[in-house]
PDB file of C-alpha atoms in Angstrom:
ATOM      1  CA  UNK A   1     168.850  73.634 331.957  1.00 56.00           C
ATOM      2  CA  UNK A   2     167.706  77.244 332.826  1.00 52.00           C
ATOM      3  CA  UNK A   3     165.797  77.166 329.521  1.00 59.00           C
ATOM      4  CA  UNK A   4     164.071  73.681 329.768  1.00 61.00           C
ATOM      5  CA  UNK A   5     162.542  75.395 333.078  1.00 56.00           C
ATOM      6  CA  UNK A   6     161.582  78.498 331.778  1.00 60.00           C
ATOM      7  CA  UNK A   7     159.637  76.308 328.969  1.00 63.00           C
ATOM      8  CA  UNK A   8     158.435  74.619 331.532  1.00 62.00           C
ATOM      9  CA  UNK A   9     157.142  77.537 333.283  1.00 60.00           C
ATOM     10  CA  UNK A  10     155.599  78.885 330.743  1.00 57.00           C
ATOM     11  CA  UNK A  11     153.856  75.838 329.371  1.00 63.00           C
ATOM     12  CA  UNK A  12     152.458  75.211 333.171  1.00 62.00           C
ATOM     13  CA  UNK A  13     151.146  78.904 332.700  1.00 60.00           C
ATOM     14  CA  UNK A  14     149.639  78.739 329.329  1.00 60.00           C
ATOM     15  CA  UNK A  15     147.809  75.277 330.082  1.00 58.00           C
ATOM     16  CA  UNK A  16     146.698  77.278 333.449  1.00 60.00           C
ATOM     17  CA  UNK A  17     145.642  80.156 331.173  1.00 61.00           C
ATOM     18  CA  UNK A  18     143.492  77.845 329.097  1.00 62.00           C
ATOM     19  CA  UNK A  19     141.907  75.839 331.437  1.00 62.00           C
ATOM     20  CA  UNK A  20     140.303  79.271 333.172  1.00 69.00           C
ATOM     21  CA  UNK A  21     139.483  80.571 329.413  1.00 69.00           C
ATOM     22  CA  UNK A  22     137.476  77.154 329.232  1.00 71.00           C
ATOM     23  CA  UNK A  23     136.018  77.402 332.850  1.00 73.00           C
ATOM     24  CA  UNK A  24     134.705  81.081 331.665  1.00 72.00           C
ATOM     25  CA  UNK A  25     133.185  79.965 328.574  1.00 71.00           C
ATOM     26  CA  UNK A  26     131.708  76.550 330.176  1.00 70.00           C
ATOM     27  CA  UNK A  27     129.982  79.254 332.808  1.00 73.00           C
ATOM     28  CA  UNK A  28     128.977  81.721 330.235  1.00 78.00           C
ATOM     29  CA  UNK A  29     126.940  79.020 327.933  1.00 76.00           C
ATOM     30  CA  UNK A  30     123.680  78.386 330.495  1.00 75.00           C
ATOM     31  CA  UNK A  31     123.279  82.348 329.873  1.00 79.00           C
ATOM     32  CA  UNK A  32     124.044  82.614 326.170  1.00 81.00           C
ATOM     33  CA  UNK A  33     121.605  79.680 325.870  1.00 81.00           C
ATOM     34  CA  UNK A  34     118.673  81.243 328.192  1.00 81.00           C
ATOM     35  CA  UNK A  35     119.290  84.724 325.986  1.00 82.00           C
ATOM     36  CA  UNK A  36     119.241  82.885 322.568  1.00 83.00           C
ATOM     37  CA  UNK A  37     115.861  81.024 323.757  1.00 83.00           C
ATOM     38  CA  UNK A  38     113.918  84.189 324.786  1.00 83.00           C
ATOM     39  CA  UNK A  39     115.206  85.865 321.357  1.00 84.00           C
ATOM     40  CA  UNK A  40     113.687  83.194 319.545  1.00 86.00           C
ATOM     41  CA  UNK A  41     110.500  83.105 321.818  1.00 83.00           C
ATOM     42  CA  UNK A  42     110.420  86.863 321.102  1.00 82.00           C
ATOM     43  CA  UNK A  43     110.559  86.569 317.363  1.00 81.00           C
ATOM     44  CA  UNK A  44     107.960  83.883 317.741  1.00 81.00           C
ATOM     45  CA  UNK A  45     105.556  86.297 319.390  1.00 79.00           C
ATOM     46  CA  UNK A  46     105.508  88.836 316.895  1.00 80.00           C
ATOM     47  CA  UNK A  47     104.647  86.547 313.708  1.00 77.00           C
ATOM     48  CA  UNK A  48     101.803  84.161 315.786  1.00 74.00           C
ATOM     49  CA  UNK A  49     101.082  86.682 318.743  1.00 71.00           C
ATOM     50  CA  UNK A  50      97.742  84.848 318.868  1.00 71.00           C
ATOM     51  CA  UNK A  51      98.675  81.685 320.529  1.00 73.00           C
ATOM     52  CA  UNK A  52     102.494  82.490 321.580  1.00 81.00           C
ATOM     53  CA  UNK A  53     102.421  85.760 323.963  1.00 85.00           C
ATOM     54  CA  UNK A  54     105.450  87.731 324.438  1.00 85.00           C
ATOM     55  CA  UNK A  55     107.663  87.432 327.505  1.00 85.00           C
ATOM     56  CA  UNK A  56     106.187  90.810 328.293  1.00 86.00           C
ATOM     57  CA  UNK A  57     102.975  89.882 328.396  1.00 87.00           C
ATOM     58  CA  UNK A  58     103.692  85.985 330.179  1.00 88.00           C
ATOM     59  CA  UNK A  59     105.375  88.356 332.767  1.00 90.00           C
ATOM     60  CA  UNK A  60     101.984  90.703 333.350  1.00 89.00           C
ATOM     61  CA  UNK A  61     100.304  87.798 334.014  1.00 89.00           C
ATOM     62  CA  UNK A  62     102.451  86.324 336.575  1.00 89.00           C
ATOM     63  CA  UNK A  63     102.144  89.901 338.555  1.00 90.00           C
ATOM     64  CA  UNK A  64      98.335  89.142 338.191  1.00 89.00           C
ATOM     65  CA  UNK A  65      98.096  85.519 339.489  1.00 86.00           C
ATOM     66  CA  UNK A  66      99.088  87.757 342.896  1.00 86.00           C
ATOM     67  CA  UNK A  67      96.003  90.128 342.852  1.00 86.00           C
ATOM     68  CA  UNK A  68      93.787  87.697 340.741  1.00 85.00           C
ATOM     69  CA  UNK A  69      94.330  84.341 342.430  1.00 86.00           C
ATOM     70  CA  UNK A  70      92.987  81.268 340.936  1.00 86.00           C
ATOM     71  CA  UNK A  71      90.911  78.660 342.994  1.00 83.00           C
ATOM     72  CA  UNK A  72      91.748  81.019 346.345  1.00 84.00           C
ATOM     73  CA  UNK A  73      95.364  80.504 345.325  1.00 87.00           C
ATOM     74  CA  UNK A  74      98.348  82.209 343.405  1.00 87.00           C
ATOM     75  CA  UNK A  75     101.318  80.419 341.171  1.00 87.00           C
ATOM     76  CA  UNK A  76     103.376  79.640 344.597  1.00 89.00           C
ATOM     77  CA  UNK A  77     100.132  78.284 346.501  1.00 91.00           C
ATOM     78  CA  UNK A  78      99.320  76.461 343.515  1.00 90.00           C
ATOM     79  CA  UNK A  79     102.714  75.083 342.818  1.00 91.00           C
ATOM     80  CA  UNK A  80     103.035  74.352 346.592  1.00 91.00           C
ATOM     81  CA  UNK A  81      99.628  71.575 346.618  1.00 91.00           C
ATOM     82  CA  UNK A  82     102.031  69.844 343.315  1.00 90.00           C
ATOM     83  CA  UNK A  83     105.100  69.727 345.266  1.00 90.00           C
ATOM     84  CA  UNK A  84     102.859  68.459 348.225  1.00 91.00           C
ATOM     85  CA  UNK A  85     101.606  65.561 346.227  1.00 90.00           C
ATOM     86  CA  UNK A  86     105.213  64.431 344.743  1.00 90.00           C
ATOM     87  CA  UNK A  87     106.781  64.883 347.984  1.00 91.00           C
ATOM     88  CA  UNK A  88     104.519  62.666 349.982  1.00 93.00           C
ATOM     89  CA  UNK A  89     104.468  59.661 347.099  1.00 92.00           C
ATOM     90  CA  UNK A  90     108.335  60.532 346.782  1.00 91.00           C
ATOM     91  CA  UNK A  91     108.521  59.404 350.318  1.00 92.00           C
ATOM     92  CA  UNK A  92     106.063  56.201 350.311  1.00 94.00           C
ATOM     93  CA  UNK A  93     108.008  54.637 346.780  1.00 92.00           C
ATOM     94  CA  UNK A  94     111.311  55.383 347.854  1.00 92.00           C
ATOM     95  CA  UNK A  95     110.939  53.310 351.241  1.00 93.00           C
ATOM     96  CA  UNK A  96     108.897  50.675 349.243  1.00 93.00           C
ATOM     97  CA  UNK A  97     111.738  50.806 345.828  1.00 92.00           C
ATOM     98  CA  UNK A  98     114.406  50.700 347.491  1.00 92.00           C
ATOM     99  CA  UNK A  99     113.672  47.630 349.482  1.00 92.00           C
ATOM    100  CA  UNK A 100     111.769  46.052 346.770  1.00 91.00           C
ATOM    101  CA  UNK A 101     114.853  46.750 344.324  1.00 90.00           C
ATOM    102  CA  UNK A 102     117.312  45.324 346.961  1.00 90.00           C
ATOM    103  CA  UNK A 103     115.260  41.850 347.216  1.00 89.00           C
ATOM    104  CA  UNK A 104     114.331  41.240 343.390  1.00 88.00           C
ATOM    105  CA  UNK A 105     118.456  42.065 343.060  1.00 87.00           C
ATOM    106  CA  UNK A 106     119.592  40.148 345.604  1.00 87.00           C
ATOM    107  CA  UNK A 107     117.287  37.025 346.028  1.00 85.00           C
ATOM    108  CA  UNK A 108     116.750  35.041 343.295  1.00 83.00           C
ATOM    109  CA  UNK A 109     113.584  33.393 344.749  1.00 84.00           C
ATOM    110  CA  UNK A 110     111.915  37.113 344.883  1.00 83.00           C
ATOM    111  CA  UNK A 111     113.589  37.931 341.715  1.00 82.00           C
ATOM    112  CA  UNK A 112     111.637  34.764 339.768  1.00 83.00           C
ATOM    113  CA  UNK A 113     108.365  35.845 341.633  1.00 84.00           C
ATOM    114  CA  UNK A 114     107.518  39.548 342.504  1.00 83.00           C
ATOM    115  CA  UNK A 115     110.526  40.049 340.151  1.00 81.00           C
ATOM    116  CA  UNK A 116     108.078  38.510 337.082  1.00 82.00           C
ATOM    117  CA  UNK A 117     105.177  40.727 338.286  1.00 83.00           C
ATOM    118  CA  UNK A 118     106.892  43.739 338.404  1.00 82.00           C
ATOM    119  CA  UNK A 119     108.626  43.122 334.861  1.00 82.00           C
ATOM    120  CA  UNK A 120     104.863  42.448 333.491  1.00 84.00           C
ATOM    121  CA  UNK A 121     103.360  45.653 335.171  1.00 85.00           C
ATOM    122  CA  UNK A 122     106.260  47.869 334.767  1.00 82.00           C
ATOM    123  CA  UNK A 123     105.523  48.810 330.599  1.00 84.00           C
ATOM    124  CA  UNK A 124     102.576  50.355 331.767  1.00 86.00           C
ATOM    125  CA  UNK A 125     102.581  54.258 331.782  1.00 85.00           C
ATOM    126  CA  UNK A 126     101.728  55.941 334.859  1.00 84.00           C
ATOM    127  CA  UNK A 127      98.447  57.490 332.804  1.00 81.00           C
ATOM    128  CA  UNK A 128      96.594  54.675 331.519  1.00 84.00           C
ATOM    129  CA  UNK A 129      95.890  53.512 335.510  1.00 85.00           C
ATOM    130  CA  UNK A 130      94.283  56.910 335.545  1.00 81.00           C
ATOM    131  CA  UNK A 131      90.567  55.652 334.566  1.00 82.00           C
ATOM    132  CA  UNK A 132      90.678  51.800 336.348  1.00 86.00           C
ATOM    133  CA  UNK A 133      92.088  54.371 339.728  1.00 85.00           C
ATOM    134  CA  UNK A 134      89.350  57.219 339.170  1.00 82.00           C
ATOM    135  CA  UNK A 135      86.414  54.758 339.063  1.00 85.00           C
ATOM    136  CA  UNK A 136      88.050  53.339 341.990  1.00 86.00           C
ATOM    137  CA  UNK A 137      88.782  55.746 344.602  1.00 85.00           C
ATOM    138  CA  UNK A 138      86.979  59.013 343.121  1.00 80.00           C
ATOM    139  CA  UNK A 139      88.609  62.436 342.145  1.00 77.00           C
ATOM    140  CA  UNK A 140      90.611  62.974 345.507  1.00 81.00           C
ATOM    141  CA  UNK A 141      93.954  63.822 346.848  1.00 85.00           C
ATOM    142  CA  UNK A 142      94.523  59.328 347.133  1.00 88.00           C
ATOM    143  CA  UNK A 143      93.928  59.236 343.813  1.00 87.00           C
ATOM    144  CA  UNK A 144      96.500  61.519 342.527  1.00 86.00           C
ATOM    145  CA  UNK A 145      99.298  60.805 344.913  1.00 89.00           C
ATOM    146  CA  UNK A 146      99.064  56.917 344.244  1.00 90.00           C
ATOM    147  CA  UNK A 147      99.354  57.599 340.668  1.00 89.00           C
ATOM    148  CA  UNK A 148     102.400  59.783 341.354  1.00 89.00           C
ATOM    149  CA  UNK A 149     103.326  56.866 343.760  1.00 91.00           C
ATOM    150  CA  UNK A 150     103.517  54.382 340.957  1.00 90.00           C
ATOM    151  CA  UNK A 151     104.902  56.785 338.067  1.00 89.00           C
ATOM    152  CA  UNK A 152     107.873  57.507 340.742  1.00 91.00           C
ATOM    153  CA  UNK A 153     108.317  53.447 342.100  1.00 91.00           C
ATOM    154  CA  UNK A 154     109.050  52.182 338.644  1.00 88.00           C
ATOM    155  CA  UNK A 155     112.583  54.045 338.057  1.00 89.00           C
ATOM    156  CA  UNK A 156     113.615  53.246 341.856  1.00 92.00           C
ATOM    157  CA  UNK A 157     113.241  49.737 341.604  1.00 91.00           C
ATOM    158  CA  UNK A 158     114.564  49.414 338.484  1.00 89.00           C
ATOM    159  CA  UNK A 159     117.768  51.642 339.525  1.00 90.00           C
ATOM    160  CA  UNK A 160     118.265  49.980 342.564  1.00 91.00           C
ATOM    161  CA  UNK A 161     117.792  46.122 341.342  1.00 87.00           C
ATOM    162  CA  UNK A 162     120.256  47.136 338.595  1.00 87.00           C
ATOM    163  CA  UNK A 163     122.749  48.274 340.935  1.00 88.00           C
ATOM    164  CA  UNK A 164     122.590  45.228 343.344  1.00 88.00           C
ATOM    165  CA  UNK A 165     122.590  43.507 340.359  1.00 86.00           C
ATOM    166  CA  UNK A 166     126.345  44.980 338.788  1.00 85.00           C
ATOM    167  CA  UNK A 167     128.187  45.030 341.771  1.00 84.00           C
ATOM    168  CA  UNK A 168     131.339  43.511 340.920  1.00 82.00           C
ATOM    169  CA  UNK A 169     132.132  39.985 341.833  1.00 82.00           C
ATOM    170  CA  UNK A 170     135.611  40.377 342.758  1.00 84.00           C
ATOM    171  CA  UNK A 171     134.386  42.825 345.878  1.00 83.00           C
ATOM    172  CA  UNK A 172     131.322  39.751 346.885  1.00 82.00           C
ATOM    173  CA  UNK A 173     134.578  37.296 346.385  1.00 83.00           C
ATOM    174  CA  UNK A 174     136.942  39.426 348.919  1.00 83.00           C
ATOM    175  CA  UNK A 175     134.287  39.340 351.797  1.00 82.00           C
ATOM    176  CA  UNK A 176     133.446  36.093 351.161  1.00 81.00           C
ATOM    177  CA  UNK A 177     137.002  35.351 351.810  1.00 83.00           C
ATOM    178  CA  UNK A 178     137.223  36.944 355.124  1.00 82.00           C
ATOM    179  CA  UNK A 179     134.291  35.316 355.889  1.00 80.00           C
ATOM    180  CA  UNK A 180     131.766  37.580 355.444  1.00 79.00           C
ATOM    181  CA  UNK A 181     128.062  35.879 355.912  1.00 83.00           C
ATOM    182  CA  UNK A 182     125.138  36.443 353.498  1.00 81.00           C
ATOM    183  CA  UNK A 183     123.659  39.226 355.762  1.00 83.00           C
ATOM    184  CA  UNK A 184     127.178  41.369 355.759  1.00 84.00           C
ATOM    185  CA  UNK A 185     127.701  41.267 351.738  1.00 86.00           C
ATOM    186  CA  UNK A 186     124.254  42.592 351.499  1.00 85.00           C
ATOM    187  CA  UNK A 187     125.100  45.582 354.252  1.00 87.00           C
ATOM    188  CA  UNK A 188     128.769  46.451 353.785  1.00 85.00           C
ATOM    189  CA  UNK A 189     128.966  45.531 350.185  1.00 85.00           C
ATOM    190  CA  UNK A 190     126.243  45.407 347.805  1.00 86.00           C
ATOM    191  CA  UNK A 191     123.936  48.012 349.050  1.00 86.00           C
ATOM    192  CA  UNK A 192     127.099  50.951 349.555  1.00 86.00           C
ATOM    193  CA  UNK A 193     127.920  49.982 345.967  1.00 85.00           C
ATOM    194  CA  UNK A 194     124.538  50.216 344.544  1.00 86.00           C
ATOM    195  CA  UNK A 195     124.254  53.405 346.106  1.00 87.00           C
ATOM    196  CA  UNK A 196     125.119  55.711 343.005  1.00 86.00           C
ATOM    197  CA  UNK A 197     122.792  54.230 340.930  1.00 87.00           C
ATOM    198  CA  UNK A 198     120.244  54.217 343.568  1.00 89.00           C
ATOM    199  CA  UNK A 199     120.862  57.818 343.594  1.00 87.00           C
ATOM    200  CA  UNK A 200     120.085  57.814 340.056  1.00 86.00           C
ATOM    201  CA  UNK A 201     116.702  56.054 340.469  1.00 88.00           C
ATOM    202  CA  UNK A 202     115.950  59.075 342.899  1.00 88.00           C
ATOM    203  CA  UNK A 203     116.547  61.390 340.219  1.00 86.00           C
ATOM    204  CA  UNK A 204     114.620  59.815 337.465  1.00 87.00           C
ATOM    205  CA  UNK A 205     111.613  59.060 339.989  1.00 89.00           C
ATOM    206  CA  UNK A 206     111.521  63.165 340.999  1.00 87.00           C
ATOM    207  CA  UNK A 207     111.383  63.690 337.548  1.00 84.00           C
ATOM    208  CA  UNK A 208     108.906  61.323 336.884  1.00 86.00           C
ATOM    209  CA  UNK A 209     106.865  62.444 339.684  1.00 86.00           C
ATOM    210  CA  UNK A 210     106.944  66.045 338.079  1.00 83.00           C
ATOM    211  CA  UNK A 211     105.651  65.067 334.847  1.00 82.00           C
ATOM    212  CA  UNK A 212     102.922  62.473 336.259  1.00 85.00           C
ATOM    213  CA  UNK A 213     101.107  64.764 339.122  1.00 83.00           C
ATOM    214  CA  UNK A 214     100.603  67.567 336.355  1.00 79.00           C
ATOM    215  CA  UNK A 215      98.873  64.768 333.934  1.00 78.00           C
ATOM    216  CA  UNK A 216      96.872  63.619 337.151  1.00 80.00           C
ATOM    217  CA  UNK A 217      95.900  67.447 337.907  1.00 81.00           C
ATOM    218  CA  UNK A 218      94.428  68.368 334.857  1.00 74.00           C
ATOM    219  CA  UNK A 219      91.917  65.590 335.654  1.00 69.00           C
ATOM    220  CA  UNK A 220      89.389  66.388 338.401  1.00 69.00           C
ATOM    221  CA  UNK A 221      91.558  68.941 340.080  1.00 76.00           C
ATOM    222  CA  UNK A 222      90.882  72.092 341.970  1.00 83.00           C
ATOM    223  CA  UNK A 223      94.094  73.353 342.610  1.00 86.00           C
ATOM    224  CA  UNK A 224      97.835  72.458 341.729  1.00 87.00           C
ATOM    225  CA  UNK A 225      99.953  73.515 338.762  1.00 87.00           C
ATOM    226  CA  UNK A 226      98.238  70.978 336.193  1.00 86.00           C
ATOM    227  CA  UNK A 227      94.883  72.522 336.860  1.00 87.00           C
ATOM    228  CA  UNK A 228      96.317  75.786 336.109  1.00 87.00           C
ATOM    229  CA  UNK A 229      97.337  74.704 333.016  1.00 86.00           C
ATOM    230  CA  UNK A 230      94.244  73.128 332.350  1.00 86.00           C
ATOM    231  CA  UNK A 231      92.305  76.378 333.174  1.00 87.00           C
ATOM    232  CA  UNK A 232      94.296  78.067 331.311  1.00 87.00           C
ATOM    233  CA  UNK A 233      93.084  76.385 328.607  1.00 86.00           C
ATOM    234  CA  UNK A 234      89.672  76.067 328.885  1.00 86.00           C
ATOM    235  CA  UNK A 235      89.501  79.844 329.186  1.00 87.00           C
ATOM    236  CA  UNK A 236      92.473  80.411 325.881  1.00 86.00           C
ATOM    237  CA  UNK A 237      94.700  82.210 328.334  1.00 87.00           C
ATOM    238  CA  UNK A 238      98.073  81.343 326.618  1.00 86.00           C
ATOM    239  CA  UNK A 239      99.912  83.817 328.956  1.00 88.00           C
ATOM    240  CA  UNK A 240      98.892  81.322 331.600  1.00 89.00           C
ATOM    241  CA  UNK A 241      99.547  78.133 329.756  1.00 88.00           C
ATOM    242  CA  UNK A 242     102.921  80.126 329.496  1.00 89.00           C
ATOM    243  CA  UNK A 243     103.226  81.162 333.359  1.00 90.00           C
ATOM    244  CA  UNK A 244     102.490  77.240 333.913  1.00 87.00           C
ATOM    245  CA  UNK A 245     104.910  75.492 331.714  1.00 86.00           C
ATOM    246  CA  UNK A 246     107.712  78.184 333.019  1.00 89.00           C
ATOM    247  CA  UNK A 247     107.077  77.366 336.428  1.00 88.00           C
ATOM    248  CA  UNK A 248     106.922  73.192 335.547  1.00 85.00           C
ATOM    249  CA  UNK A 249     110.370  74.127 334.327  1.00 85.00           C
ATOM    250  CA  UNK A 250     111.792  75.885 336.641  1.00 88.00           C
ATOM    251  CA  UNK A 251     110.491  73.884 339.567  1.00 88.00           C
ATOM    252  CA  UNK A 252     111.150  70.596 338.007  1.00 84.00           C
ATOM    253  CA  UNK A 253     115.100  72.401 337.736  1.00 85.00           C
ATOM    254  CA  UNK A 254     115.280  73.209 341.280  1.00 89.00           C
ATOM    255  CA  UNK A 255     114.205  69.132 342.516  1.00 86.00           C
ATOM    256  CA  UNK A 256     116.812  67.945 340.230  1.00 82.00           C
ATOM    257  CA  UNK A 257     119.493  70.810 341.719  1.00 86.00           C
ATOM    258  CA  UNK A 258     118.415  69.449 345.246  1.00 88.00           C
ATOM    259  CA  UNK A 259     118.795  65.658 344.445  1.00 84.00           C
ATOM    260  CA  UNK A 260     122.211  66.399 342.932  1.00 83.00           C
ATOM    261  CA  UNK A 261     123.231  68.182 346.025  1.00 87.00           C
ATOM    262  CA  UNK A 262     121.808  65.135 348.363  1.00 86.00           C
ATOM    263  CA  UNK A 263     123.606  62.890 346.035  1.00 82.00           C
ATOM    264  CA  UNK A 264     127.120  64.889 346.570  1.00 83.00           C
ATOM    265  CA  UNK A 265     126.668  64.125 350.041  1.00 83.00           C
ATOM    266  CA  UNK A 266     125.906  60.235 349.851  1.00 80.00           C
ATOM    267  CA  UNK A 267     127.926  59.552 347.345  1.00 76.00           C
ATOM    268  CA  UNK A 268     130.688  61.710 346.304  1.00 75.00           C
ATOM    269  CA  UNK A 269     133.370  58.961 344.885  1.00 71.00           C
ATOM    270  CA  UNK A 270     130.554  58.749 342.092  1.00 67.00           C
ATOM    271  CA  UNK A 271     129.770  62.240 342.094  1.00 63.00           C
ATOM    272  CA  UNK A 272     133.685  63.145 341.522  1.00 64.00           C
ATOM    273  CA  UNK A 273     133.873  60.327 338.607  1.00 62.00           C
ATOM    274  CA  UNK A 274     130.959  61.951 336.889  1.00 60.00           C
ATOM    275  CA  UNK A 275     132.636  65.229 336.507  1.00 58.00           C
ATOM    276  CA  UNK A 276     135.731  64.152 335.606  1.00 57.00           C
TER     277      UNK A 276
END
């Protein structure tokens, strides 16, 4: 009996034991991976140092950008006007998706008409309404934020139809049962289960916006990480392209840490099922 516990023991131990071994190498990987890529950029630098500069030289730059600014502006300001732009069409399509999802999912009336539209109009990339919205409303700030409008409303919609649309039966059938009217399944059922993928509708559309307001910038624009990039070049200043794309990166990181971190909050039964 003694023995059979002592096994015991020492099985808990060793499982223990690898569980933190795998927990150590799970955290080390992000770093190994980071090291590995700036090895390889490194090696790429010295056999085509013509169009791929060395982190070295990506990093002069940067300092630079602070005593050389660009437009009146440095890498923050300019990456400050982006966020600007995706934050304020961020806010408009989310209000507009959500509650556009939660009809064409719930009613079948507005599912067979504005539903229809919005499956017609849908295939068609944020971009290609760039020329029908620049002869329209000029080379502005509207311009650029309703294209970053529309590149973020498509995946909220979409996200938030299809949850409305898979909530399970069995929970609809249970508040039916105790009598729930049309108005409460909507409230205490569908929309709290639809909730993790609205989440990741939210996610996609940040994204989205990310990639759609740089496209937008290096059209017509003064200021903003996209024109950067686009300066960059018209001048062949590959240290800059470089000092661009890293930030894009790194920015576009940090919106999808934040959204994660928002979603923890909302919705942390879906959250926990993810990880495990």
């Amino acid at each position: 009996m003694v023995n059979r516990i002592n096994r015991r023991t020492l099985n808990r131990k060793k499982l223990k034991g690898n569980y933190a071994l795998r927990d150590i190498i799970v955290n080390i990987l992000p770093v190994v991976s980071i090291f590995g890529l700036i090895l390889l950029w490194n090696f790429a630098a010295r056999y085509a140092s013509e169009v791929t500069p060395s982190p070295s030289d990506v990093w002069n730059r940067f300092i630079l950008l602070f005593h050389e600014p660009i437009s009146g502006l440095g890498l923050f300001g300019h990456v400050g006007i982006s966020l600007k732009r995706v934050l304020i069409a961020l806010l408009f399509s989310s209000i507009i998706g959500i509650i556009l999802g939660v009809f064409i999912g719930w009613n079948r009336t507005f599912r067979r008409t504005i539903g229809t539209l919005f499956e017609i109009i849908r295939p068609i990339p944020p971009i290609a309404w760039l020329p029908l919205v620049v002869m329209l409303f000029g080379i502005g700030e509207f311009p650029k934020i309703l294209i970053v409008f529309y590149g973020t409303l498509m995946p909220i919609v979409i996200n938030t139809y299809t949850g409305i649309k898979m909530v399970d039966s069995l929970l609809i059938d249970v508040g039916k049962s105790f009598q729930g009217n049309h108005k409460q399944l909507l409230w205490e059922i569908a929309i709290p289960s639809s909730l993790p993928n609205v989440m990741a509708g939210l996610r996609n559309a940040v994204g989205a916006g990310w990639g759609v307001v740089l496209a937008a910038e290096m059209i017509g624009a003064k200021q903003g990480v996209g024109f950067l990039v686009q300066r960059a070049m018209e001048f062949y200043d590959p240290a800059l392209i470089f000092v661009g794309i890293i930030a894009i990166g790194v920015v576009g990181a940090l919106l999808s840490a934040i959204i994660e971190i928002i979603e923890r909050r909302v919705c942390p039964w879906a959250y926990k099922r993810e990880q495990d």
